[in-house]
XYZ file of C-alpha atoms in Angstrom:
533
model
C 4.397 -7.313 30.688
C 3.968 -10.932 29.763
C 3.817 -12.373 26.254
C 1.284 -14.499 25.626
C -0.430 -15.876 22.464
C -3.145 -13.706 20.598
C -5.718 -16.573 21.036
C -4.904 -16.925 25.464
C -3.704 -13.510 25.674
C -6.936 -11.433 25.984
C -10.293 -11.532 27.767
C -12.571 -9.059 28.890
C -15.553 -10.034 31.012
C -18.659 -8.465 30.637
C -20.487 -7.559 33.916
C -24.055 -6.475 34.495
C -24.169 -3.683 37.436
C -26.610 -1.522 39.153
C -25.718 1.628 37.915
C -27.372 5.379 37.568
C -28.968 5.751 34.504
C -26.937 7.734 31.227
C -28.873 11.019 30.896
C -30.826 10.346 27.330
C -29.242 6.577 27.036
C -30.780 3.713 29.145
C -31.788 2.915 32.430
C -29.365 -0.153 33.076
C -25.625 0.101 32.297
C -22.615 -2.316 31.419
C -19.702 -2.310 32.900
C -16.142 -4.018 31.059
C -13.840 -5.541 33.939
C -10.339 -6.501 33.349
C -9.742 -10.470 33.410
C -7.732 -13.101 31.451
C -10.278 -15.608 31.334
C -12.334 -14.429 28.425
C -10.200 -14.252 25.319
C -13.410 -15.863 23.404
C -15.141 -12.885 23.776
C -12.758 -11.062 21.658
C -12.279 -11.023 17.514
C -8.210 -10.270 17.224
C -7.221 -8.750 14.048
C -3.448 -8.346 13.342
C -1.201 -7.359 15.542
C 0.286 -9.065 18.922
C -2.813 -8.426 21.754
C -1.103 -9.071 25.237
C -2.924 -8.796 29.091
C -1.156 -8.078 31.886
C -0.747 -6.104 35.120
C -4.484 -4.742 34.483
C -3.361 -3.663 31.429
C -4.235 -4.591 27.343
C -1.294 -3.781 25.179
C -1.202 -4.398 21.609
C 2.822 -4.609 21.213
C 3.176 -4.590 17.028
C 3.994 -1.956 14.815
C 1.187 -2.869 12.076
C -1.423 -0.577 10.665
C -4.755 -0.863 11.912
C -4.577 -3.647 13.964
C -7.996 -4.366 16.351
C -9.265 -6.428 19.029
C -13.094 -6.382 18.691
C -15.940 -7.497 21.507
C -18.002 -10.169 19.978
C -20.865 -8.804 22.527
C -22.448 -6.570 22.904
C -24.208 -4.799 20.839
C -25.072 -0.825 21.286
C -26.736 1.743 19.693
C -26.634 4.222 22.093
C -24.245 4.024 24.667
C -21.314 5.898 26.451
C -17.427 4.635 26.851
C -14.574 5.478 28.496
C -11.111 3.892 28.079
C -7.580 4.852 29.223
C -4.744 4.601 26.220
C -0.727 4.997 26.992
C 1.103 5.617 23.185
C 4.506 4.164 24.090
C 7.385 6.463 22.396
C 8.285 3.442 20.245
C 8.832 2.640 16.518
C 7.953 5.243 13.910
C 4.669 6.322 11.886
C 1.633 7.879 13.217
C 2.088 5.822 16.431
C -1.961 6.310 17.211
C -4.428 4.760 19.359
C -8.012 4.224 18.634
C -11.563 3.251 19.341
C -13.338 1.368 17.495
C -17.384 1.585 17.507
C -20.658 0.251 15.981
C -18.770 -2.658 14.282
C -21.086 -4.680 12.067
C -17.764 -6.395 10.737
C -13.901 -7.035 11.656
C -13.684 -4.290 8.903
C -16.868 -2.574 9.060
C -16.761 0.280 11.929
C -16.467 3.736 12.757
C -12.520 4.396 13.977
C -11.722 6.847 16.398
C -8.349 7.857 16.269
C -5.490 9.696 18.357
C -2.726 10.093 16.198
C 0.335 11.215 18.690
C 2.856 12.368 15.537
C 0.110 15.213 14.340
C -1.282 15.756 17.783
C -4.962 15.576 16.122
C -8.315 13.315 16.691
C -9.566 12.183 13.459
C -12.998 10.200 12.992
C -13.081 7.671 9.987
C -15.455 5.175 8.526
C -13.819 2.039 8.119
C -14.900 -0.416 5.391
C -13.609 -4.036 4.220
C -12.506 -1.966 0.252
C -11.364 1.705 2.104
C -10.711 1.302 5.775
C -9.990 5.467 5.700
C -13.068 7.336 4.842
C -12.168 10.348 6.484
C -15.106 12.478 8.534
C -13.519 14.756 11.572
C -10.503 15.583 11.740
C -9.148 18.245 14.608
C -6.387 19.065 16.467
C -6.289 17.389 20.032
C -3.231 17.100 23.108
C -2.169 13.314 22.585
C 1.571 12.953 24.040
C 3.437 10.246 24.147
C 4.406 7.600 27.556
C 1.285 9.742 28.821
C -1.892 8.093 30.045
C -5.093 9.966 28.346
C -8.408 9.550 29.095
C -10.992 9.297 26.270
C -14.861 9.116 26.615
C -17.117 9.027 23.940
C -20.760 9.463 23.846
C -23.001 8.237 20.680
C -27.015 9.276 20.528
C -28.147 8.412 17.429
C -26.456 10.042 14.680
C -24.891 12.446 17.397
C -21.311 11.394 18.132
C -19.420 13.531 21.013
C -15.379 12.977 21.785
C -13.690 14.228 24.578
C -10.067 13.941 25.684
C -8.994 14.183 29.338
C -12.237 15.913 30.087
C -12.063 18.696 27.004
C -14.552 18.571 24.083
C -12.743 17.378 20.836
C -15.435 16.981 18.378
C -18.936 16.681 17.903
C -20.310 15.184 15.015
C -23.451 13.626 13.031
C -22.652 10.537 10.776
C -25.779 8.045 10.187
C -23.755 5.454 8.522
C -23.951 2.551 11.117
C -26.673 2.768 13.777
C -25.126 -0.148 15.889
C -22.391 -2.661 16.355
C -19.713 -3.552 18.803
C -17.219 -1.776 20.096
C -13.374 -2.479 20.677
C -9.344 -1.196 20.832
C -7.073 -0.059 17.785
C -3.651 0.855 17.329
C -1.972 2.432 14.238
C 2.097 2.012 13.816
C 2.799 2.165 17.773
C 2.852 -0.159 20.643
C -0.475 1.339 22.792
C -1.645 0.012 26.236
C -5.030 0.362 27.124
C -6.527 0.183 30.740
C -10.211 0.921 32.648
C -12.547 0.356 30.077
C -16.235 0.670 30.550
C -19.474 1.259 28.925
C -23.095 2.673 29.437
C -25.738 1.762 27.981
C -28.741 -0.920 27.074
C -27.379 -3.566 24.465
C -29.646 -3.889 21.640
C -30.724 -7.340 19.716
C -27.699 -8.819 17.224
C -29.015 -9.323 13.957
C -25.882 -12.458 14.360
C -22.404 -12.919 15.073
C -19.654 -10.299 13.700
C -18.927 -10.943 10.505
C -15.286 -11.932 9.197
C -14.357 -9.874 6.106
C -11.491 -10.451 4.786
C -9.232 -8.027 3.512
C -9.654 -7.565 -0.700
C -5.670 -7.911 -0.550
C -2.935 -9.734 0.748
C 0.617 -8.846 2.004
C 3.029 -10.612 0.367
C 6.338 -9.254 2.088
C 6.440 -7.119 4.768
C 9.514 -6.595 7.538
C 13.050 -7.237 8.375
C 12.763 -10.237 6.050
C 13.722 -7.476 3.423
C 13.949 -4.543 4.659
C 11.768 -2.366 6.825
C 10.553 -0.311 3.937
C 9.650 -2.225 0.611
C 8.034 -0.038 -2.305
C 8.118 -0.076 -6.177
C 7.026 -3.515 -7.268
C 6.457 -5.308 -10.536
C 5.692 -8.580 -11.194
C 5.949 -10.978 -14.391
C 5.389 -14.652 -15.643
C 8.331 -16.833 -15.617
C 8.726 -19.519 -18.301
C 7.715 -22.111 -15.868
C 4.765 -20.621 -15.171
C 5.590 -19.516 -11.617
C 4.892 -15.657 -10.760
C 7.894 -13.692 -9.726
C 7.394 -9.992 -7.772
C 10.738 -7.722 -7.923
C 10.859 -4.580 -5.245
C 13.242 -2.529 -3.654
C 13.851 -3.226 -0.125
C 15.554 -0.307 2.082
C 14.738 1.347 5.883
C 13.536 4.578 3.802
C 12.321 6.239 0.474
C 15.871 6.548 -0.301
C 18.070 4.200 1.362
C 21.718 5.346 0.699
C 24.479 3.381 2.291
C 24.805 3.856 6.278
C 26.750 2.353 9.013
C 23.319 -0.290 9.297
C 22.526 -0.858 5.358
C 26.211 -0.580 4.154
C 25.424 -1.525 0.300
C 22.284 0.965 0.777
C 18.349 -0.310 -0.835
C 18.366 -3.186 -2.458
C 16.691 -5.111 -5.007
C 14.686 -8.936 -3.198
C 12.305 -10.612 -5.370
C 8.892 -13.199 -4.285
C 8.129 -16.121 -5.951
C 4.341 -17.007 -6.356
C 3.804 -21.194 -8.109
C -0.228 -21.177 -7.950
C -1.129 -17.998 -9.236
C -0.524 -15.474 -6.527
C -1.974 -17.352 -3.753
C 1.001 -17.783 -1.536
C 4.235 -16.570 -1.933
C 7.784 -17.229 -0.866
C 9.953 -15.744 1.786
C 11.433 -12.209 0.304
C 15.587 -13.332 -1.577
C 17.844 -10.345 -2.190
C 18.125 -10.607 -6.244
C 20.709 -7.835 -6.843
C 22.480 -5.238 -4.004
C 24.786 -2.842 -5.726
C 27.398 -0.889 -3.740
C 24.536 2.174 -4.322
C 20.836 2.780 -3.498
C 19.388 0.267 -6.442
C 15.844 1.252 -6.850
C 12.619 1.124 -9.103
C 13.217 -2.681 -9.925
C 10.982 -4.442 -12.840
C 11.124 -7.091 -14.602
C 10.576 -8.827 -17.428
C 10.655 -11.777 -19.617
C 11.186 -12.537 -23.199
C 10.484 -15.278 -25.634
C 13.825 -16.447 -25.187
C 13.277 -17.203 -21.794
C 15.652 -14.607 -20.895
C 14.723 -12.661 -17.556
C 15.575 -8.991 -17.392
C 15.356 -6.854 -13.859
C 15.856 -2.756 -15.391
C 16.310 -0.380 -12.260
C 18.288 2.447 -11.675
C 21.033 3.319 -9.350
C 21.001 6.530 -7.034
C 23.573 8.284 -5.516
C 24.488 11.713 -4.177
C 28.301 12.813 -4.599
C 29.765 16.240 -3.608
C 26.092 17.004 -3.085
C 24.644 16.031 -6.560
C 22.494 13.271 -7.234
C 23.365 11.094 -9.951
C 21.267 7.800 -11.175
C 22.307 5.194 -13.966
C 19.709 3.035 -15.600
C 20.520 -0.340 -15.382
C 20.135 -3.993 -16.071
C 20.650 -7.509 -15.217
C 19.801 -10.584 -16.409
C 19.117 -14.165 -15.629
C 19.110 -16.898 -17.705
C 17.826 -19.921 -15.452
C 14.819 -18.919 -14.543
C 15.614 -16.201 -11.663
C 17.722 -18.661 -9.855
C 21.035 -16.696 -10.516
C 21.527 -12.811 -11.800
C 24.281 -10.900 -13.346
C 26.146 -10.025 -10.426
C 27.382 -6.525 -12.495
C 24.619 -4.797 -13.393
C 24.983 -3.065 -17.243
C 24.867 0.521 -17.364
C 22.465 1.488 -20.508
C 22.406 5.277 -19.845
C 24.382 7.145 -16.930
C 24.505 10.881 -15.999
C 21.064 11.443 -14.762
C 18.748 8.222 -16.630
C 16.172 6.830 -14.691
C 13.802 3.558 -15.399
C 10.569 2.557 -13.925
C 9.299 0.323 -16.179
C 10.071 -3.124 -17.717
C 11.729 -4.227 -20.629
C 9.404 -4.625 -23.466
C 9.571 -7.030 -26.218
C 8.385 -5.926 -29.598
C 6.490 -7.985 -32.537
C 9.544 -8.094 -34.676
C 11.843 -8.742 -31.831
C 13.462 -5.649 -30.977
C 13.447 -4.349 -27.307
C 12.400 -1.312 -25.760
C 12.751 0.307 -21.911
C 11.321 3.263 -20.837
C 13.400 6.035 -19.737
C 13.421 9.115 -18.067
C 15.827 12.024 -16.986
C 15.358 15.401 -15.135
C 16.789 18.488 -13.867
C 16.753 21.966 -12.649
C 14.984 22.977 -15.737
C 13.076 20.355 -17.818
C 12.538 16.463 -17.514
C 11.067 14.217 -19.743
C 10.844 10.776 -21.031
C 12.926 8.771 -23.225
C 13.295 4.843 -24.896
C 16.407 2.667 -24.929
C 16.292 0.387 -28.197
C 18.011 -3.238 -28.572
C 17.547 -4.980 -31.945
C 20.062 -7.859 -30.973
C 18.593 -9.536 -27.795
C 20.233 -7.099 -25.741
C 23.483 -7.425 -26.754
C 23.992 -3.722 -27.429
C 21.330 -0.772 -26.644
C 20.809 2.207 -28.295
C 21.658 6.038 -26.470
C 18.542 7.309 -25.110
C 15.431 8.370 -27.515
C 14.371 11.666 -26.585
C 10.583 11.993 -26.427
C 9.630 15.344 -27.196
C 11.953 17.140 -24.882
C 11.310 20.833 -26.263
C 7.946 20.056 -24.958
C 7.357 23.321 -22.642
C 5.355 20.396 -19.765
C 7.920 19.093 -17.647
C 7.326 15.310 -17.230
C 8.664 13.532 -14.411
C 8.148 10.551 -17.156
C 8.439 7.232 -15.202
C 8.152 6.496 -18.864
C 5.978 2.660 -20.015
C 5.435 1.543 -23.378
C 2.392 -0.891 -25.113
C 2.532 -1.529 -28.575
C -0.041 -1.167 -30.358
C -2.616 -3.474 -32.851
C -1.186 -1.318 -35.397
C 2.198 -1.575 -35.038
C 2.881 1.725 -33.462
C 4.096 1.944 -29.758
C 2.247 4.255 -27.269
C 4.131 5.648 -24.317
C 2.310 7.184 -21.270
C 4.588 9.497 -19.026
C 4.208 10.904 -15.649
C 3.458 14.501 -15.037
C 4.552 16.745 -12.720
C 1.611 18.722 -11.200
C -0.193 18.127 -14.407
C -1.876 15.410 -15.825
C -0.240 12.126 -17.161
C 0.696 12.348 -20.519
C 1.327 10.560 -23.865
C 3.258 9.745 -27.256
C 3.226 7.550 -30.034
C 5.775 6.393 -32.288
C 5.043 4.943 -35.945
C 9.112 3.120 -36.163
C 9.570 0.701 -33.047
C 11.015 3.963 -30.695
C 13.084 5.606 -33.417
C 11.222 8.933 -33.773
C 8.060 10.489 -31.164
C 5.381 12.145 -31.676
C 4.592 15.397 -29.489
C 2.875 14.693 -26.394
C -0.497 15.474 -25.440
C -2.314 15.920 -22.353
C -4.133 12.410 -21.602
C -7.462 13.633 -19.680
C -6.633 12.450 -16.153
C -3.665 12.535 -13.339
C -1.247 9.918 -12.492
C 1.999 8.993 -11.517
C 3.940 6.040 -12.292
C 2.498 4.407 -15.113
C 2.137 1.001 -16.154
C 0.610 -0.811 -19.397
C -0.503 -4.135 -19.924
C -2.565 -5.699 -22.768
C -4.902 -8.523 -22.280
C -5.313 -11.311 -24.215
C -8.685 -10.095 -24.913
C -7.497 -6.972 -26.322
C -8.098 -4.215 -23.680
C -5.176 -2.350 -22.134
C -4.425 -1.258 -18.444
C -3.393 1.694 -17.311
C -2.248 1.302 -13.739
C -0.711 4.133 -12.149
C -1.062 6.774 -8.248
C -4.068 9.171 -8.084
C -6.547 9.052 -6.761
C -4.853 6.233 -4.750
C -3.896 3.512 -6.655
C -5.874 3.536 -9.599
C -6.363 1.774 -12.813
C -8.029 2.975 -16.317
C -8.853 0.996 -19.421
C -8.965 1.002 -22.883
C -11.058 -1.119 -24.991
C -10.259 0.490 -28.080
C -6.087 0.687 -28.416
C -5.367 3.564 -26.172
C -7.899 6.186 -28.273
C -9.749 6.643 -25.205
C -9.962 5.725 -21.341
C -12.145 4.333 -18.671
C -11.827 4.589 -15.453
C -10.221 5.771 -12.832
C -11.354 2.498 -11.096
C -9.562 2.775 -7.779
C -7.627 -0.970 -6.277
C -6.736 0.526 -2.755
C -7.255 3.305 -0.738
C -3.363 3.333 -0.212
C -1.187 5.862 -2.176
C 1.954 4.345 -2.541
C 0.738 2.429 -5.433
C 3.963 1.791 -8.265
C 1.122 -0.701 -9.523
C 1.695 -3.488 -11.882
C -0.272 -5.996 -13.433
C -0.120 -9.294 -15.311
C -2.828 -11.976 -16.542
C -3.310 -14.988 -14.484
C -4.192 -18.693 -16.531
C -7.907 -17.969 -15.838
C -7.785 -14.512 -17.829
C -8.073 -12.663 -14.388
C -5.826 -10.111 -13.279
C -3.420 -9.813 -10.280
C -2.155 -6.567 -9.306
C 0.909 -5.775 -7.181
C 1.893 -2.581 -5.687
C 2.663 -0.735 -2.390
C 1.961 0.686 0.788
C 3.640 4.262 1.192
C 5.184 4.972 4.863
C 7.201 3.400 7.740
C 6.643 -0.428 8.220
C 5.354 -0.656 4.488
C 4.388 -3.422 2.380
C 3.654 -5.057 -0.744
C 0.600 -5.729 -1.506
C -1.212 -7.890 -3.897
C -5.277 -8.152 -5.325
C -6.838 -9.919 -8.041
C -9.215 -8.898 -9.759
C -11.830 -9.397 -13.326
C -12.274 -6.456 -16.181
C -16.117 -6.442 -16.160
C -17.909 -4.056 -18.989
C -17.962 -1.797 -16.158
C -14.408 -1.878 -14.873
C -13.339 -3.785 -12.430
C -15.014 -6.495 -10.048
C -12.254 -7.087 -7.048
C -12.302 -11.089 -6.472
C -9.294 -12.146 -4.212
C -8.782 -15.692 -3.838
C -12.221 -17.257 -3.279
């Protein structure tokens, strides 16, 4: 199959034929031919779109990607395509339909997911492209050519897969649009496509909406899976995004990552607009995971992460640290060990009022887990052992421990739970002693704090997606959960761009993953999403 560009490589031509009327539909029809002359008819949205041998493939690995007809326009109207899933890559590896498209993000999604063997409906909008409505099992097989026809009267939308019934549903959430080709995670070819049906008037061309994110690292660049960022303001000014950058959720050393996951960094200079190619900051002889970072008034920068590995069968992890002290441009190339035997960090190094510096902690096993601080009163020099934090506490918290310090002095620490709601603690002495913790009202999972220079603190953290609350009144209470994405992966972190908004970076969750950034305002109401206008 050639490979041609995505702007010569498609084109559809749209032929009026005489044509037995669709029983309740219309009494003209449409028919879609196969050519290569018409790639203007076409909006392309990710992915690599390539015609050939009768044949429209999209040949990419990327999530939702879409090639949409800019005409016409149906309400009612019946389609039939032909999809191949080619046993390729990883994921979901699905093909879908798209259908009454008012937008390049606004559309119902039909979708054949070949892993789960299942057809699954969804509402597709610019803030949530997955707004699940069907779901149900359905025979889609791999290097195997399907047929697909779908009817739409009205509300009434009917699927059917290689002549069987798949679902039947009512949805009056778009009444019109255009129609067009989707893959998910998989290389998909697509052949004989037509359509039924009397167009109806457009109200004007399909509109472009952009995405209310952008990816700022993504493939072999770094790694094929990239997870667990944070992101801080360097003492030039510049924004620099730490992650861990692996081919898995756990990347131990194999015969193709020797030195297993590994720590690469992004380097933003005009406030998160663009960023740099992905640079490998620190890659241990171990899986080095959870990076954050960090810097202090010194001008010090400080990436904390811990290091994972499984011997005789155990795991073990060591909380760690380097440091850099030009700017990011070279690291410790030893990381520091602060606590070993089973001490984990996913959080940044804080820097107190007075000085001092404090890292969340955490630790686990069969029995308990729960969270703990590391203390440094001399720059880092030395570090204190860990700081329990409640650990008779009968809740096991998976911890992921962050600390804020509060307007009083005291420092609050919010910890993870583990199928119960985040959780909290205060200490009155810099770390030195904890209070109990207590049950925060709501669910997440990796926590992280950040106070704004007006005073309110974020709570970013997973669940439901990747979320956010607020407090506008020194952690006593929250707001929120105002949800960023519609992804899970999440590991969210924030920091306060020069014009007192906020950017936000964190993760996509699953093969070919990615990380993410959005910017946003704190309204009175919680969040207004902004990107880069």
């Amino acid at each position: 199959m050639c490979k041609l560009s995505k702007v010569e490589c498609i084109g559809l031509a749209l032929v009026v034929v005489a044509a037995m009327a669709l029983p309740g539909l219309a009494d003209e029809s449409l028919q879609i031919e196969l050519q290569e002359d018409r790639a203007a008819d076409w909006q392309l949205r990710d992915g690599d779109w390539c015609f050939g041998d009768g044949e429209l493939e999209q040949q990419d690995f990327l999530r939702g990607s879409a090639a949409i007809l800019n005409e016409p326009v149906f309400a009612d109207f019946r389609m039939s395509v032909e999809f191949n899933i080619r046993p390729l890559g990883d994921g979901v590896r699905a093909a879908a339909v798209i259908f009454r498209a008012t937008g390049t993000r606004t559309f119902y999604w039909l979708h054949f997911d070949s892993e789960s063997s299942c057809a699954i409906l969804v509402l597709s909008r610019p803030g949530k492209s997955w707004n699940g409505i069907a779901r149900k099992s359905a025979a889609v097989v791999q290097d195997n050519w399907h047929k697909l026809t779908l009817t739409c009267r009205g509300p009434q939308i009917d699927v059917a897969l290689d002549g069987q019934p798949v679902l039947a549903v009512e949805d009056k959430t778009l009444a019109s649009g255009r129609i067009g080709l989707g893959t998910s995670q998989g290389r998909v070819a697509f052949r004989n496509l037509q359509i039924e049906g009397e167009p109806v008037p457009a109200a004007g061309p399909l509109a472009d909406e952009p995405l209310p994110y952008q990816i700022i690292s993504r493939g072999e660049a770094a790694g094929t899976y990239q997870a667990f960022p944070d992101v801080c303001r360097l003492p030039d000014g510049d924004l620099l995004c730490v992650f861990y950058a692996g081919y898995g959720h756990v990347s131990l050393p194999n015969e193709t990552w020797p030195r297993g996951g590994r720590i690469c960094a992004v380097r933003s200079s005009d406030e998160g607009r663009t960023w740099s190619e992905p640079q490998v900051l620190f890659d241990g002889p171990q899986d080095d995971r959870d990076p954050h970072i960090a810097a202090t008034r010194d001008g010090t920068l400080w990436c904390s992460f811990f290091q994972y590995r499984v011997v005789e069968g155990k795991t073990e992890f060591d909380t760690c640290l380097v440091r850099s002290r030009d700017g990011g441009k070279t690291w410790d190339t030893e990381p520091r060990v602060l606590a070993a035997n089973r001490w984990a960090v996913s959080a940044p190094l804080r820097e107190l009022s007075v000085g001092t510096l404090v890292l969340g902690a955490y630790t686990a096993n069969d029995s308990t887990a729960h969270g703990a601080v590391l203390r440094s009163t001399d720059g880092g020099d030395t570090w204190s052992e860990p700081v329990a934090i409640d650990p008779d506490s009968p809740v096991r918290l998976d911890a992921e421990t962050d600390v804020v310090q509060l307007s009083d002095g005291r420092l609050l620490a919010a910890l993870r739970g583990d199928r119960v709601n985040m959780h909290y603690a205060t200490s009155p002495d810099l770390g030195l002693t904890w209070s109990k913790v207590s049950d925060i009202g709501f669910a997440g999972h990796c926590p992280h704090l950040t106070r704004l220079s007006s005073g309110e603190i974020l709570l970013t953290h997973r669940l439901p997606n990747t979320a956010l609350h607020i407090s506008r009144d020194d952690g006593a209470s929250w707001q929120g959960p105002f949800e960023i994405d519609a992804v899970i992966g999440a590991y969210a972190s924030t920091v306060e761009l020069k014009d007192h908004t906020v950017l936000v970076v964190y993760y996509e969750e699953g093969d070919a993953s990615a990380i993410r950034a959005a910017r946003f305002r704190v309204t009175a109401d919680g969040i207004e999403q902004i990107g880069w206008k």
